[in-house]
């Protein structure tokens, strides 16, 4: 386990801060995305009264710390070392309740972003305009435009136009929260261009319409090819993963209940009524490739499977490089700790 203050810890595990006013939905988002809690169950969650830290380590790519901050905490209080927290942060997600008066939230957002930017200009600022399931389509667009305009005007008035804010309309009652988190996590994956390039090569040589590389635990897609993503396609992929995992938990275990429901043999084919085939294949024990293929292209399944084998091998090589970097940084971190002097001034002896 790496030290909180250790600069190597945030390189190996980027930190995501979840902030916003009380009852804006921060804890509900975390529970639904990373703990598979039903959205209806979040109605019974108690208000968070302390900082909750969680390590998300599903794979070498989806590997970060998420910090849930209570809305009532004044982390700019002199007794609170906010500089230390922002210094090691990869992304700051600020959640705004779209069904509430958001003037106070915008004021807190401005204060948070300006202070955080001074400490760490490399932070990605992500604004979740949340609970939009209760708004009409027109009201959603109007609310997003208003929040976008006000937030950017506040930054311009402070002479900070260069700060970039990304905005997302989210709800825990549909897949919008998963898609928004996918976009946030992708910015923290240094291998993203490599993964996208591999997917582009794979689909162009296999006659595939669209491909996603999914983390099966959280249903976050960590990469996709360069063609545009539409919400309906993403929702179908999420539903397919749920179906595959649910059926695997029933029929994929051994007679004595041992084994893992999702393994290297996991594969699924679903034919839709619009001549499209959904094809899922296991890449690693945490990752799945989900493809959209035309029926006529799927007749060349042998070619697709051969190209998938090459794709999986390339992904494993990317993993190996990533793990070497992680091990190297942990080793350097360990050496740095041992070189620090003890309280009496004598150097630490290596273990």
Short mmCIF file of N, CA, C and O in Angstrom, two decimals, residues 337-348:
data_model
loop_
_atom_site.label_atom_id
_atom_site.label_comp_id
_atom_site.label_asym_id
_atom_site.label_seq_id
_atom_site.Cartn_x
_atom_site.Cartn_y
_atom_site.Cartn_z
N UNK A 337 11.35 6.07 0.69
CA UNK A 337 10.95 6.00 2.10
C UNK A 337 12.13 5.61 2.98
O UNK A 337 12.32 6.14 4.06
N UNK A 338 12.91 4.64 2.50
CA UNK A 338 14.04 4.17 3.31
C UNK A 338 15.14 5.22 3.43
O UNK A 338 15.93 5.19 4.37
N UNK A 339 15.21 6.14 2.47
CA UNK A 339 16.24 7.18 2.53
C UNK A 339 15.86 8.32 3.46
O UNK A 339 16.70 9.10 3.86
N UNK A 340 14.53 8.43 3.77
CA UNK A 340 14.12 9.51 4.66
C UNK A 340 14.70 9.30 6.05
O UNK A 340 14.69 8.18 6.56
N UNK A 341 15.22 10.36 6.71
CA UNK A 341 15.80 10.19 8.04
C UNK A 341 14.74 9.88 9.08
O UNK A 341 13.58 10.25 8.93
N UNK A 342 15.13 9.16 10.11
CA UNK A 342 14.24 8.88 11.24
C UNK A 342 14.15 10.14 12.10
O UNK A 342 14.92 11.08 11.91
N UNK A 343 13.20 10.22 13.06
CA UNK A 343 13.04 11.42 13.88
C UNK A 343 14.32 11.86 14.58
O UNK A 343 14.52 13.04 14.84
N UNK A 344 15.25 10.91 14.92
CA UNK A 344 16.47 11.33 15.59
C UNK A 344 17.59 11.76 14.62
O UNK A 344 18.72 12.00 15.03
N UNK A 345 17.24 11.77 13.31
CA UNK A 345 18.19 12.29 12.34
C UNK A 345 19.03 11.25 11.64
O UNK A 345 19.72 11.55 10.67
N UNK A 346 19.00 9.98 12.10
CA UNK A 346 19.80 8.94 11.46
C UNK A 346 19.07 8.40 10.26
O UNK A 346 17.85 8.29 10.26
N UNK A 347 19.79 8.05 9.18
CA UNK A 347 19.09 7.51 8.00
C UNK A 347 18.50 6.14 8.29
O UNK A 347 19.02 5.39 9.10
N UNK A 348 17.39 5.84 7.60
CA UNK A 348 16.76 4.52 7.76
C UNK A 348 17.59 3.47 7.07
O UNK A 348 18.11 3.69 5.99
#
